[in-house]
Short mmCIF file of C-alpha atoms in Angstrom, two decimals:
data_model
loop_
_atom_site.label_atom_id
_atom_site.label_comp_id
_atom_site.label_asym_id
_atom_site.label_seq_id
_atom_site.Cartn_x
_atom_site.Cartn_y
_atom_site.Cartn_z
CA MET D 1489 -22.98 -89.19 -158.89
CA ILE D 1490 -23.17 -86.12 -161.13
CA ASP D 1491 -20.83 -85.63 -164.09
CA LEU D 1492 -20.39 -82.01 -165.16
CA HIS D 1493 -18.14 -82.48 -168.22
CA SER D 1494 -19.23 -84.49 -171.25
CA HIS D 1495 -19.38 -84.29 -175.03
CA LEU D 1496 -22.62 -86.18 -175.51
CA LEU D 1497 -24.57 -83.48 -177.34
CA PRO D 1498 -24.78 -85.44 -180.59
CA GLY D 1499 -23.10 -84.35 -183.79
CA VAL D 1500 -21.81 -80.93 -182.72
CA ASP D 1501 -18.11 -81.43 -181.82
CA ASP D 1502 -15.54 -84.20 -181.37
CA GLY D 1503 -17.82 -86.22 -179.09
CA SER D 1504 -20.88 -88.37 -179.76
CA ARG D 1505 -21.81 -88.55 -183.42
CA SER D 1506 -25.50 -89.43 -183.10
CA VAL D 1507 -28.51 -89.41 -180.80
CA GLU D 1508 -28.37 -93.21 -180.70
CA GLN D 1509 -24.75 -93.16 -179.55
CA SER D 1510 -25.53 -90.63 -176.81
CA VAL D 1511 -28.51 -92.64 -175.58
CA GLN D 1512 -26.37 -95.77 -175.38
CA VAL D 1513 -23.74 -93.97 -173.30
CA LEU D 1514 -26.30 -92.27 -171.06
CA THR D 1515 -28.01 -95.61 -170.41
CA ALA D 1516 -24.71 -97.14 -169.33
CA MET D 1517 -23.93 -94.14 -167.12
CA ALA D 1518 -27.31 -94.36 -165.42
CA ALA D 1519 -26.65 -98.03 -164.72
CA ASP D 1520 -23.31 -97.02 -163.16
CA GLY D 1521 -25.06 -94.68 -160.73
CA VAL D 1522 -24.74 -91.35 -162.54
CA ARG D 1523 -27.93 -89.42 -161.78
CA GLY D 1524 -27.11 -86.20 -163.59
CA ILE D 1525 -24.86 -85.13 -166.44
CA CYS D 1526 -24.01 -81.77 -167.97
CA LEU D 1527 -23.67 -81.63 -171.75
CA THR D 1528 -20.70 -79.34 -172.36
CA PRO D 1529 -19.86 -79.03 -176.08
CA HIS D 1530 -16.85 -76.98 -177.10
CA LEU D 1531 -17.21 -73.23 -177.59
CA VAL D 1532 -14.57 -70.53 -177.94
CA ALA D 1533 -14.73 -67.23 -176.07
CA SER D 1534 -14.15 -65.30 -179.31
CA ARG D 1535 -17.54 -66.57 -180.54
CA ALA D 1536 -19.40 -66.57 -177.25
CA ASP D 1537 -20.97 -63.17 -177.96
CA GLN D 1538 -23.08 -64.93 -180.58
CA GLY D 1539 -24.61 -67.15 -177.92
CA ILE D 1540 -25.36 -70.84 -178.17
CA PRO D 1541 -25.22 -72.09 -181.78
CA GLU D 1542 -28.59 -73.14 -183.16
CA LYS D 1543 -27.26 -76.61 -183.93
CA TYR D 1544 -26.58 -77.11 -180.20
CA ASP D 1545 -30.20 -76.32 -179.38
CA ALA D 1546 -31.45 -78.64 -182.10
CA ALA D 1547 -29.19 -81.47 -180.93
CA TYR D 1548 -30.36 -81.05 -177.34
CA ALA D 1549 -34.01 -81.09 -178.36
CA ALA D 1550 -33.49 -84.33 -180.31
CA LEU D 1551 -31.63 -85.99 -177.43
CA ALA D 1552 -33.96 -84.84 -174.65
CA ILE D 1553 -36.93 -86.57 -176.27
CA VAL D 1554 -35.33 -90.03 -176.09
CA ALA D 1555 -32.93 -89.67 -173.14
CA PRO D 1556 -33.15 -92.61 -170.72
CA GLU D 1557 -34.91 -92.28 -167.40
CA GLY D 1558 -32.84 -92.05 -164.24
CA ILE D 1559 -30.31 -89.50 -165.44
CA GLU D 1560 -31.03 -85.76 -165.56
CA LEU D 1561 -29.59 -83.68 -168.40
CA PHE D 1562 -28.07 -80.27 -167.72
CA ARG D 1563 -26.59 -77.88 -170.24
CA GLY D 1564 -23.46 -75.77 -170.44
CA VAL D 1565 -20.32 -75.49 -172.57
CA GLU D 1566 -16.61 -76.14 -172.28
CA LEU D 1567 -15.34 -72.65 -173.04
CA LEU D 1568 -11.88 -72.20 -174.54
CA LEU D 1569 -10.53 -68.89 -173.27
CA ASP D 1570 -8.85 -67.86 -176.51
CA ARG D 1571 -9.56 -64.21 -175.60
CA PRO D 1572 -11.11 -62.35 -172.65
CA LEU D 1573 -14.76 -63.19 -172.11
CA SER D 1574 -17.03 -60.23 -172.85
CA PRO D 1575 -19.55 -58.93 -170.28
CA GLU D 1576 -22.35 -59.73 -172.76
CA ALA D 1577 -21.27 -63.36 -173.01
CA ALA D 1578 -20.78 -63.61 -169.25
CA ALA D 1579 -24.39 -62.53 -168.75
CA ASP D 1580 -25.67 -65.44 -170.88
CA ARG D 1581 -26.35 -68.23 -168.38
CA ARG D 1582 -26.85 -70.69 -171.23
CA LEU D 1583 -23.04 -70.89 -171.27
CA THR D 1584 -22.68 -71.82 -167.61
CA LEU D 1585 -23.04 -75.18 -165.87
CA ALA D 1586 -26.78 -75.79 -165.44
CA GLY D 1587 -27.41 -72.04 -165.55
CA SER D 1588 -25.36 -71.41 -162.42
CA GLN D 1589 -22.59 -68.89 -161.84
CA TYR D 1590 -20.03 -71.66 -162.48
CA ILE D 1591 -18.57 -71.90 -165.99
CA LEU D 1592 -16.39 -74.72 -167.33
CA VAL D 1593 -13.28 -73.29 -168.99
CA GLU D 1594 -10.14 -74.58 -170.66
CA PHE D 1595 -6.95 -73.11 -172.11
CA THR D 1596 -4.76 -73.81 -175.11
CA ARG D 1597 -2.31 -76.59 -174.32
CA MET D 1598 0.77 -74.37 -173.95
CA ILE D 1599 -0.81 -71.80 -171.63
CA SER D 1600 1.63 -69.88 -169.44
CA ALA D 1601 1.11 -69.47 -165.73
CA HIS D 1602 0.77 -65.69 -166.03
CA THR D 1603 -1.75 -65.88 -168.87
CA ALA D 1604 -3.86 -68.43 -167.01
CA ILE D 1605 -4.04 -66.29 -163.86
CA THR D 1606 -4.99 -63.23 -165.93
CA ALA D 1607 -7.75 -65.12 -167.75
CA LEU D 1608 -9.21 -66.64 -164.58
CA THR D 1609 -9.16 -63.32 -162.77
CA GLN D 1610 -10.97 -61.66 -165.66
CA VAL D 1611 -13.73 -64.30 -165.63
CA ARG D 1612 -14.08 -63.93 -161.88
CA GLN D 1613 -14.40 -60.15 -162.20
CA LEU D 1614 -17.37 -60.71 -164.51
CA GLY D 1615 -19.24 -62.39 -161.66
CA LEU D 1616 -18.65 -65.99 -162.74
CA ILE D 1617 -16.69 -68.78 -161.07
CA PRO D 1618 -14.38 -70.50 -163.56
CA VAL D 1619 -14.14 -74.26 -163.21
CA VAL D 1620 -10.92 -75.29 -164.93
CA ALA D 1621 -11.40 -78.48 -166.95
CA HIS D 1622 -8.65 -81.10 -166.61
CA PRO D 1623 -5.92 -78.78 -165.20
CA GLU D 1624 -3.53 -81.75 -165.21
CA ARG D 1625 -3.27 -81.37 -169.00
CA TYR D 1626 -1.18 -78.24 -168.68
CA ALA D 1627 2.56 -78.41 -168.14
CA VAL D 1628 2.33 -75.47 -165.72
CA CYS D 1629 0.05 -77.51 -163.44
CA SER D 1630 1.67 -77.95 -160.04
CA PRO D 1631 0.30 -77.71 -156.51
CA VAL D 1632 1.90 -74.29 -156.13
CA GLU D 1633 0.48 -72.94 -159.39
CA ILE D 1634 -2.97 -74.47 -158.92
CA SER D 1635 -3.07 -72.91 -155.45
CA ARG D 1636 -2.66 -69.55 -157.21
CA TRP D 1637 -5.48 -70.36 -159.62
CA ARG D 1638 -7.74 -71.19 -156.70
CA GLN D 1639 -6.73 -67.99 -154.92
CA ALA D 1640 -7.83 -66.17 -158.07
CA GLY D 1641 -11.29 -67.64 -157.49
CA ALA D 1642 -11.25 -70.71 -159.74
CA ALA D 1643 -12.35 -74.27 -158.99
CA MET D 1644 -10.65 -77.39 -160.36
CA GLN D 1645 -12.23 -80.25 -162.31
CA VAL D 1646 -9.78 -83.14 -162.41
CA ASP D 1647 -10.28 -85.87 -165.00
CA ALA D 1648 -11.57 -88.91 -163.14
CA ASN D 1649 -9.81 -91.52 -165.25
CA THR D 1650 -6.54 -89.65 -165.82
CA LEU D 1651 -6.24 -89.71 -162.04
CA PHE D 1652 -5.25 -93.38 -162.17
CA GLN D 1653 -2.98 -93.36 -165.21
CA PRO D 1654 0.81 -93.87 -164.83
CA THR D 1655 1.61 -90.81 -166.94
CA ALA D 1656 2.80 -87.26 -166.33
CA ARG D 1657 -0.81 -86.10 -166.48
CA GLY D 1658 -1.78 -88.79 -164.02
CA ARG D 1659 0.95 -87.73 -161.60
CA ARG D 1660 -0.18 -84.11 -161.82
CA ALA D 1661 -3.81 -85.13 -161.23
CA ARG D 1662 -2.88 -87.21 -158.19
CA ALA D 1663 -0.85 -84.33 -156.78
CA LEU D 1664 -3.94 -82.13 -156.84
CA LEU D 1665 -5.86 -84.67 -154.75
CA GLU D 1666 -2.92 -85.17 -152.42
CA TYR D 1667 -2.78 -81.42 -151.71
CA GLY D 1668 -6.55 -81.00 -151.43
CA LEU D 1669 -6.74 -78.86 -154.59
CA ALA D 1670 -9.38 -80.79 -156.56
CA ASP D 1671 -13.03 -79.74 -156.32
CA ILE D 1672 -14.84 -82.16 -158.62
CA LEU D 1673 -14.09 -85.14 -160.85
CA ALA D 1674 -15.63 -85.65 -164.29
CA ALA D 1675 -15.25 -88.30 -167.00
CA ASP D 1676 -15.07 -86.03 -170.10
CA ASN D 1677 -16.94 -88.69 -172.06
CA HIS D 1678 -16.78 -88.28 -175.85
CA GLY D 1679 -19.34 -90.93 -176.77
CA ASP D 1680 -17.15 -93.74 -175.46
CA SER D 1681 -16.88 -95.89 -172.33
CA ARG D 1682 -15.35 -93.33 -169.97
CA SER D 1683 -17.32 -93.27 -166.74
CA LEU D 1684 -17.19 -92.28 -163.09
CA ALA D 1685 -17.94 -95.81 -161.89
CA LEU D 1686 -14.42 -97.24 -161.77
CA PRO D 1687 -12.78 -94.11 -160.28
CA SER D 1688 -15.48 -94.05 -157.61
CA GLU D 1689 -14.87 -97.70 -156.79
CA ARG D 1690 -11.12 -97.21 -156.52
CA LEU D 1691 -11.43 -94.14 -154.30
CA HIS D 1692 -13.59 -96.15 -151.93
CA GLU D 1693 -11.09 -99.02 -151.98
CA MET D 1694 -8.33 -96.72 -150.74
CA GLY D 1695 -10.41 -95.28 -147.93
CA GLY D 1696 -11.47 -92.14 -149.78
CA GLU D 1697 -15.20 -92.39 -149.14
CA VAL D 1698 -15.43 -88.77 -147.97
CA GLN D 1699 -13.43 -87.51 -150.94
CA ALA D 1700 -15.45 -89.59 -153.41
CA ASP D 1701 -18.70 -88.22 -152.02
CA LEU D 1702 -17.50 -84.63 -152.32
CA LEU D 1703 -15.78 -84.95 -155.69
CA LEU D 1704 -18.47 -86.99 -157.44
CA ASP D 1705 -21.71 -85.97 -155.80
CA ARG D 1706 -21.90 -83.19 -153.22
CA ASN D 1707 -19.74 -80.59 -154.97
CA PRO D 1708 -21.19 -81.24 -158.44
CA ALA D 1709 -24.66 -80.97 -156.88
CA ALA D 1710 -23.61 -77.69 -155.24
CA ILE D 1711 -22.59 -76.32 -158.65
CA VAL D 1712 -25.93 -77.30 -160.17
CA ALA D 1713 -27.70 -75.64 -157.22
CA ASN D 1714 -25.45 -72.56 -157.51
CA GLU D 1715 -24.11 -73.05 -154.00
CA PRO D 1716 -20.59 -72.84 -152.49
CA LEU D 1717 -18.25 -75.79 -152.82
CA VAL D 1718 -17.02 -77.79 -149.86
CA PRO D 1719 -13.21 -78.16 -149.55
CA VAL D 1720 -12.09 -81.72 -150.29
CA PRO D 1721 -9.66 -83.19 -147.73
CA PRO D 1722 -6.28 -84.28 -149.11
CA LEU D 1723 -6.04 -87.89 -150.27
CA ALA D 1724 -2.92 -89.78 -151.32
CA VAL D 1725 -3.71 -92.03 -154.29
CA LYS D 1726 -1.94 -95.35 -153.86
CA THR D 1727 0.43 -96.09 -156.71
CA SER D 1728 -0.27 -99.84 -156.45
CA LEU D 1729 -3.83 -99.14 -157.57
CA VAL D 1730 -2.52 -97.00 -160.42
CA SER D 1731 -0.53 -99.95 -161.74
CA LYS D 1732 -3.50 -102.27 -161.24
CA LEU D 1733 -5.73 -100.04 -163.36
CA ARG D 1734 -3.32 -99.37 -166.20
CA SER D 1735 -4.57 -102.00 -168.62
CA LEU D 1736 -8.22 -101.33 -167.82
CA LEU D 1737 -8.03 -97.59 -168.40
CA ASP D 1738 -5.87 -97.95 -171.50
CA SER D 1739 -8.53 -100.20 -173.03
CA ASN D 1740 -11.19 -97.57 -172.27
CA GLY D 1741 -9.33 -94.93 -174.27
#
């Protein structure tokens, strides 16, 4: 499995606070079968012209020296589109996922459907492919609206653990899988226990082996290799499993 959304670059945002904490999490992820992870600290588009902050580079250098074997580290950012991305920033592949043409983006919580389409179209026109982080967070997220985002050239990164939560976000995440609108899953780990292991296990339990392979391995690997994504067949997530997982996922934060 490859996880393309994490906040394990130590001491730079609201994620891991230390190299030791990041190493502990990475070791557990490797044991769970994660073979690659992208470190995606927060960055805002209004500051992207300044490039990667020096503290991000320093944190990566410190982590890379002691990172556990068996899990490859990639770099990128989770870019908040608080304003249109400039051509200069778009040309800086240090901002993209593993230096590819794919860039992980997010919006402010109350984004409107029109504003989201405009922002995604603008990123696409700069020659990048926006990968929307956790689209289920946004109230405008629906199969109809997400279909429009995809038509604008965006890909969707659904949160792997939210997928199984009995919440409004969980229902929106499941709808994306049920309509074949999800491209990858990621854990969005912030130095905690969130992982891809349990979601992978549950997808296999419900007969979603093909979907699990695409969402957790083949499509993330395609992004790292800067290759096209493979459409993920629709999959109905069984609500009985959602109820079964409630206490487990709640305890994981």
